[in-house]
């Protein structure tokens, strides 16, 4: 290896090429059947030593060999990857540029693969998991007029294409086919900091600095790093007239993730809004600014506030297509993550109207298998279809009575037993009030009516208490008890000052109030018992769910149910079926933070739908392309003369014989016109004379 590395430094081109091919092919043959790690490690150490040396020629040849073997997946391990990444800090600028361009080459190759897949997805017919009901296909092909069937078939094709796209994305996410050498960095934070410090000090040309900037932003996004000095550095380049500003903005978007403090990115975010999105800016700059704002808010929703969002949303009324589309995409995003920031008319029908973005540093931990609830919904829907409602209602009542503890039944019986006592008390009160004066009778009737209403409300409250109420409900019950005691004491004081009839009614009131307090205590005890029962049931259910093991058939069933749900959603979005609450709402699926970090932001996507002004050469090329299928220009008269058929209808109309009366009228009209012309030709008007 050392000998052949020395041979590559010699100026002879043939010897250099021969030595390079010999090293690469010998290492490939050595690792063809099985990999010998000890020999590979020795050879790697030799190449790493040449790469870390300051001599540019040997380091360049070692770097070329490492990159070629890595690209051929011969040395596809972390040691080789980290050695290539460490070449970004080589003193030679040529090797540094080669290492940075190699790292960015994987990102460009991934974008090309995505574009090829998206262009060929319409031609590909192999997707067995598209689940559409036969009724939808039959309606699209057999129901309605010819025009309506044509529209339905076009919508159905769009549904199939969108479902193919979604399934392709889900397969890619499940397979995790994404690879970049930056993902295998041992010290990603140190790599980003060192490269950023070199970027700040270097005097390279603008293209090289942009490449270094993109590598740093990609590393920050992939590993969720915190490099707070990077955002103020980007801030001084954010101008609409800046060269390659979309590439710079794409790097800024990629460096944003949910672990960065919003205060660090806020100055950059405000400058993007102030420089790009205002009334005096060009439509292209406004569209790019709105798209960048959307991408940043997708990664960091806490950057947006209500006033700014409502100002940006007003651009949906713009006459420029690119601007209005960008503003509507911003509305679609916030309908999903935080609908409360939008005006009511812009909210539409969100999935969760109370949705809020996660706080800074908040992480959601999965506690169950994703999609397992679809199995429960499917089982419950099948159970509902098989059983009658009455049988289900009776069985629910029996199970509720069997599972209730004895304390609750006694409390319920006590509360029911109190009701006839209350009726007897009201009858006695009526008898006692008949003996008194009319005024006392009115007062006692009013008091008894108020107490009866309170008892009715209390009984309704006991009947409607749910098993999942909190401790706050207990406090409210106690406060209502204390309030009723205060009201009873006030009524006692008023009754002592009144007549005898009022006094007798106050005694009835005291007895009535004690019954009321006892009944509330019984309700309080029953409520606590119900809460204990609910807690026990909830713990039992959670223990059952955690102990359940899903089989392969369950996972297949979950996959089928997900595909059916997505098909129904796609059909509802394209207007083929009338969707309910679930199918109508979710028009945008929010990607996770890992998906956003793996996805490379394309600068061309930030300027989508922008109509560029063509140059003169492009316009001429477009004109010439339109003339290719057209023949040479020929005059219309020449075409008529070359005509080989008979006369046209217009020519026949001219040769048609006119009736005798029409012929005479025409001759007389032409004779009169000639006479008038002769009269005018002899007498020339010379103007009015000034004298006589």
Short mmCIF file of N, CA, C and O in Angstrom, two decimals, residues 594-651:
data_model
loop_
_atom_site.label_atom_id
_atom_site.label_comp_id
_atom_site.label_asym_id
_atom_site.label_seq_id
_atom_site.Cartn_x
_atom_site.Cartn_y
_atom_site.Cartn_z
N UNK A 594 -38.41 13.79 13.39
CA UNK A 594 -37.38 12.96 12.76
C UNK A 594 -37.51 12.98 11.24
O UNK A 594 -36.50 13.03 10.53
N UNK A 595 -38.74 12.95 10.75
CA UNK A 595 -38.93 13.03 9.30
C UNK A 595 -38.46 14.37 8.76
O UNK A 595 -37.84 14.45 7.68
N UNK A 596 -38.74 15.44 9.49
CA UNK A 596 -38.30 16.76 9.04
C UNK A 596 -36.78 16.89 9.07
O UNK A 596 -36.19 17.55 8.22
N UNK A 597 -36.14 16.28 10.06
CA UNK A 597 -34.68 16.38 10.14
C UNK A 597 -34.01 15.58 9.04
O UNK A 597 -32.96 15.98 8.52
N UNK A 598 -34.58 14.43 8.67
CA UNK A 598 -33.99 13.63 7.59
C UNK A 598 -34.23 14.26 6.22
O UNK A 598 -33.42 14.11 5.31
N UNK A 599 -35.32 14.99 6.07
CA UNK A 599 -35.67 15.54 4.76
C UNK A 599 -34.78 16.74 4.45
O UNK A 599 -34.61 17.65 5.26
N UNK A 600 -34.21 16.73 3.25
CA UNK A 600 -33.36 17.84 2.82
C UNK A 600 -34.23 18.89 2.14
O UNK A 600 -35.04 18.57 1.26
N UNK A 601 -34.12 20.13 2.55
CA UNK A 601 -34.94 21.21 2.02
C UNK A 601 -34.37 21.64 0.66
O UNK A 601 -33.20 22.02 0.56
N UNK A 602 -35.20 21.57 -0.35
CA UNK A 602 -34.79 21.94 -1.70
C UNK A 602 -35.03 23.44 -1.90
O UNK A 602 -36.15 23.92 -1.69
N UNK A 603 -34.00 24.21 -2.30
CA UNK A 603 -34.22 25.66 -2.52
C UNK A 603 -35.25 25.95 -3.61
O UNK A 603 -35.93 26.98 -3.56
N UNK A 604 -35.38 25.03 -4.59
CA UNK A 604 -36.36 25.26 -5.66
C UNK A 604 -37.79 25.17 -5.14
O UNK A 604 -38.70 25.77 -5.71
N UNK A 605 -38.01 24.40 -4.06
CA UNK A 605 -39.36 24.31 -3.50
C UNK A 605 -39.78 25.61 -2.83
O UNK A 605 -40.97 25.88 -2.69
N UNK A 606 -38.80 26.40 -2.38
CA UNK A 606 -39.13 27.67 -1.74
C UNK A 606 -39.63 28.71 -2.74
O UNK A 606 -40.29 29.66 -2.37
N UNK A 607 -39.25 28.52 -4.01
CA UNK A 607 -39.73 29.45 -5.05
C UNK A 607 -40.66 28.73 -6.02
O UNK A 607 -40.62 28.97 -7.23
N UNK A 608 -41.50 27.87 -5.48
CA UNK A 608 -42.46 27.15 -6.33
C UNK A 608 -43.55 28.10 -6.80
O UNK A 608 -43.91 29.07 -6.11
N UNK A 609 -44.10 27.82 -7.99
CA UNK A 609 -45.21 28.57 -8.60
C UNK A 609 -44.83 30.01 -8.97
O UNK A 609 -45.71 30.82 -9.25
N UNK A 610 -43.55 30.35 -8.95
CA UNK A 610 -43.13 31.70 -9.32
C UNK A 610 -42.88 31.74 -10.83
O UNK A 610 -42.12 30.93 -11.36
N UNK A 611 -43.52 32.67 -11.51
CA UNK A 611 -43.35 32.83 -12.95
C UNK A 611 -42.15 33.74 -13.21
O UNK A 611 -42.17 34.93 -12.87
N UNK A 612 -41.13 33.17 -13.78
CA UNK A 612 -39.93 33.95 -14.04
C UNK A 612 -40.04 34.66 -15.39
O UNK A 612 -40.65 34.14 -16.33
N UNK A 613 -39.46 35.83 -15.49
CA UNK A 613 -39.43 36.57 -16.74
C UNK A 613 -38.37 35.97 -17.66
O UNK A 613 -37.20 35.88 -17.30
N UNK A 614 -38.80 35.53 -18.85
CA UNK A 614 -37.89 34.86 -19.76
C UNK A 614 -37.02 35.87 -20.49
O UNK A 614 -37.46 36.98 -20.81
N UNK A 615 -35.80 35.44 -20.80
CA UNK A 615 -34.90 36.28 -21.60
C UNK A 615 -35.28 36.19 -23.08
O UNK A 615 -36.15 35.40 -23.48
N UNK A 616 -34.62 37.00 -23.90
CA UNK A 616 -34.93 37.02 -25.33
C UNK A 616 -34.59 35.69 -25.99
O UNK A 616 -35.33 35.19 -26.85
N UNK A 617 -33.48 35.08 -25.57
CA UNK A 617 -33.10 33.79 -26.15
C UNK A 617 -34.12 32.71 -25.81
O UNK A 617 -34.47 31.87 -26.65
N UNK A 618 -34.61 32.72 -24.56
CA UNK A 618 -35.61 31.72 -24.17
C UNK A 618 -36.92 31.93 -24.93
O UNK A 618 -37.58 30.95 -25.33
N UNK A 619 -37.30 33.18 -25.12
CA UNK A 619 -38.53 33.44 -25.88
C UNK A 619 -38.40 32.98 -27.33
O UNK A 619 -39.32 32.39 -27.90
N UNK A 620 -37.25 33.24 -27.95
CA UNK A 620 -37.02 32.79 -29.32
C UNK A 620 -37.02 31.27 -29.42
O UNK A 620 -37.57 30.69 -30.37
N UNK A 621 -36.42 30.62 -28.42
CA UNK A 621 -36.41 29.16 -28.43
C UNK A 621 -37.82 28.60 -28.30
O UNK A 621 -38.18 27.61 -28.96
N UNK A 622 -38.66 29.25 -27.48
CA UNK A 622 -40.03 28.79 -27.33
C UNK A 622 -40.83 29.00 -28.62
O UNK A 622 -41.63 28.15 -29.03
N UNK A 623 -40.59 30.14 -29.31
CA UNK A 623 -41.27 30.40 -30.58
C UNK A 623 -40.87 29.37 -31.62
O UNK A 623 -41.71 28.83 -32.36
N UNK A 624 -39.57 29.06 -31.70
CA UNK A 624 -39.11 28.09 -32.68
C UNK A 624 -39.63 26.69 -32.37
O UNK A 624 -39.91 25.90 -33.28
N UNK A 625 -39.74 26.38 -31.09
CA UNK A 625 -40.29 25.07 -30.73
C UNK A 625 -41.75 24.95 -31.14
O UNK A 625 -42.22 23.88 -31.52
N UNK A 626 -42.48 26.07 -31.11
CA UNK A 626 -43.87 26.02 -31.54
C UNK A 626 -44.03 25.95 -33.04
O UNK A 626 -45.09 25.55 -33.54
N UNK A 627 -43.00 26.31 -33.80
CA UNK A 627 -43.09 26.27 -35.26
C UNK A 627 -42.66 24.93 -35.86
O UNK A 627 -42.75 24.75 -37.07
N UNK A 628 -42.19 24.03 -35.03
CA UNK A 628 -41.64 22.79 -35.57
C UNK A 628 -42.72 21.95 -36.27
O UNK A 628 -42.51 21.42 -37.35
N UNK A 629 -43.87 21.81 -35.63
CA UNK A 629 -44.93 20.97 -36.20
C UNK A 629 -45.74 21.69 -37.27
O UNK A 629 -46.63 21.09 -37.88
N UNK A 630 -45.49 22.96 -37.47
CA UNK A 630 -46.28 23.74 -38.42
C UNK A 630 -45.53 23.87 -39.74
O UNK A 630 -44.29 23.99 -39.75
N UNK A 631 -46.26 23.87 -40.84
CA UNK A 631 -45.62 24.01 -42.14
C UNK A 631 -45.20 25.44 -42.42
O UNK A 631 -45.39 26.34 -41.61
N UNK A 632 -44.60 25.64 -43.64
CA UNK A 632 -44.14 26.97 -44.03
C UNK A 632 -45.33 27.89 -44.30
O UNK A 632 -46.43 27.43 -44.66
N UNK A 633 -45.10 29.19 -44.14
CA UNK A 633 -46.19 30.14 -44.34
C UNK A 633 -46.54 30.26 -45.82
O UNK A 633 -45.65 30.39 -46.68
N UNK A 634 -47.84 30.22 -46.12
CA UNK A 634 -48.34 30.35 -47.48
C UNK A 634 -49.48 31.35 -47.45
O UNK A 634 -50.33 31.30 -46.56
N UNK A 635 -49.52 32.26 -48.48
CA UNK A 635 -50.59 33.26 -48.53
C UNK A 635 -51.94 32.60 -48.79
O UNK A 635 -52.02 31.52 -49.40
N UNK A 636 -52.98 33.26 -48.33
CA UNK A 636 -54.32 32.70 -48.46
C UNK A 636 -54.77 32.66 -49.92
O UNK A 636 -55.44 31.72 -50.36
N UNK A 637 -54.39 33.69 -50.68
CA UNK A 637 -54.78 33.72 -52.09
C UNK A 637 -54.12 32.58 -52.86
O UNK A 637 -54.73 31.96 -53.74
N UNK A 638 -52.87 32.29 -52.49
CA UNK A 638 -52.19 31.19 -53.17
C UNK A 638 -52.85 29.85 -52.86
O UNK A 638 -52.95 28.97 -53.72
N UNK A 639 -53.34 29.71 -51.63
CA UNK A 639 -54.04 28.48 -51.26
C UNK A 639 -55.32 28.34 -52.08
O UNK A 639 -55.69 27.25 -52.55
N UNK A 640 -56.02 29.49 -52.28
CA UNK A 640 -57.26 29.45 -53.06
C UNK A 640 -56.99 29.09 -54.52
O UNK A 640 -57.75 28.38 -55.15
N UNK A 641 -55.91 29.62 -55.04
CA UNK A 641 -55.61 29.36 -56.45
C UNK A 641 -55.23 27.90 -56.68
O UNK A 641 -55.51 27.34 -57.74
N UNK A 642 -54.59 27.31 -55.71
CA UNK A 642 -54.18 25.92 -55.87
C UNK A 642 -55.33 24.93 -55.61
O UNK A 642 -55.13 23.73 -55.68
N UNK A 643 -56.47 25.46 -55.35
CA UNK A 643 -57.59 24.60 -55.01
C UNK A 643 -58.01 23.79 -56.23
O UNK A 643 -58.20 24.34 -57.32
N UNK A 644 -58.15 22.51 -56.04
CA UNK A 644 -58.48 21.62 -57.16
C UNK A 644 -59.95 21.25 -57.21
O UNK A 644 -60.44 20.78 -58.24
N UNK A 645 -60.71 21.47 -56.16
CA UNK A 645 -62.13 21.09 -56.15
C UNK A 645 -62.99 22.12 -56.85
O UNK A 645 -62.54 22.98 -57.61
N UNK A 646 -64.32 22.09 -56.58
CA UNK A 646 -65.26 23.01 -57.20
C UNK A 646 -65.25 24.36 -56.52
O UNK A 646 -64.36 24.70 -55.74
N UNK A 647 -66.30 25.18 -56.86
CA UNK A 647 -66.41 26.52 -56.30
C UNK A 647 -66.88 26.46 -54.86
O UNK A 647 -67.59 25.53 -54.45
N UNK A 648 -66.52 27.52 -54.13
CA UNK A 648 -66.98 27.61 -52.75
C UNK A 648 -68.41 28.17 -52.72
O UNK A 648 -68.92 28.67 -53.73
N UNK A 649 -69.03 28.12 -51.59
CA UNK A 649 -70.41 28.62 -51.46
C UNK A 649 -70.46 30.13 -51.70
O UNK A 649 -71.43 30.66 -52.23
N UNK A 650 -69.39 30.84 -51.33
CA UNK A 650 -69.36 32.29 -51.54
C UNK A 650 -69.30 32.63 -53.03
O UNK A 650 -70.00 33.53 -53.52
N UNK A 651 -68.48 31.86 -53.74
CA UNK A 651 -68.40 32.08 -55.18
C UNK A 651 -69.71 31.71 -55.89
O UNK A 651 -70.14 32.38 -56.83
#
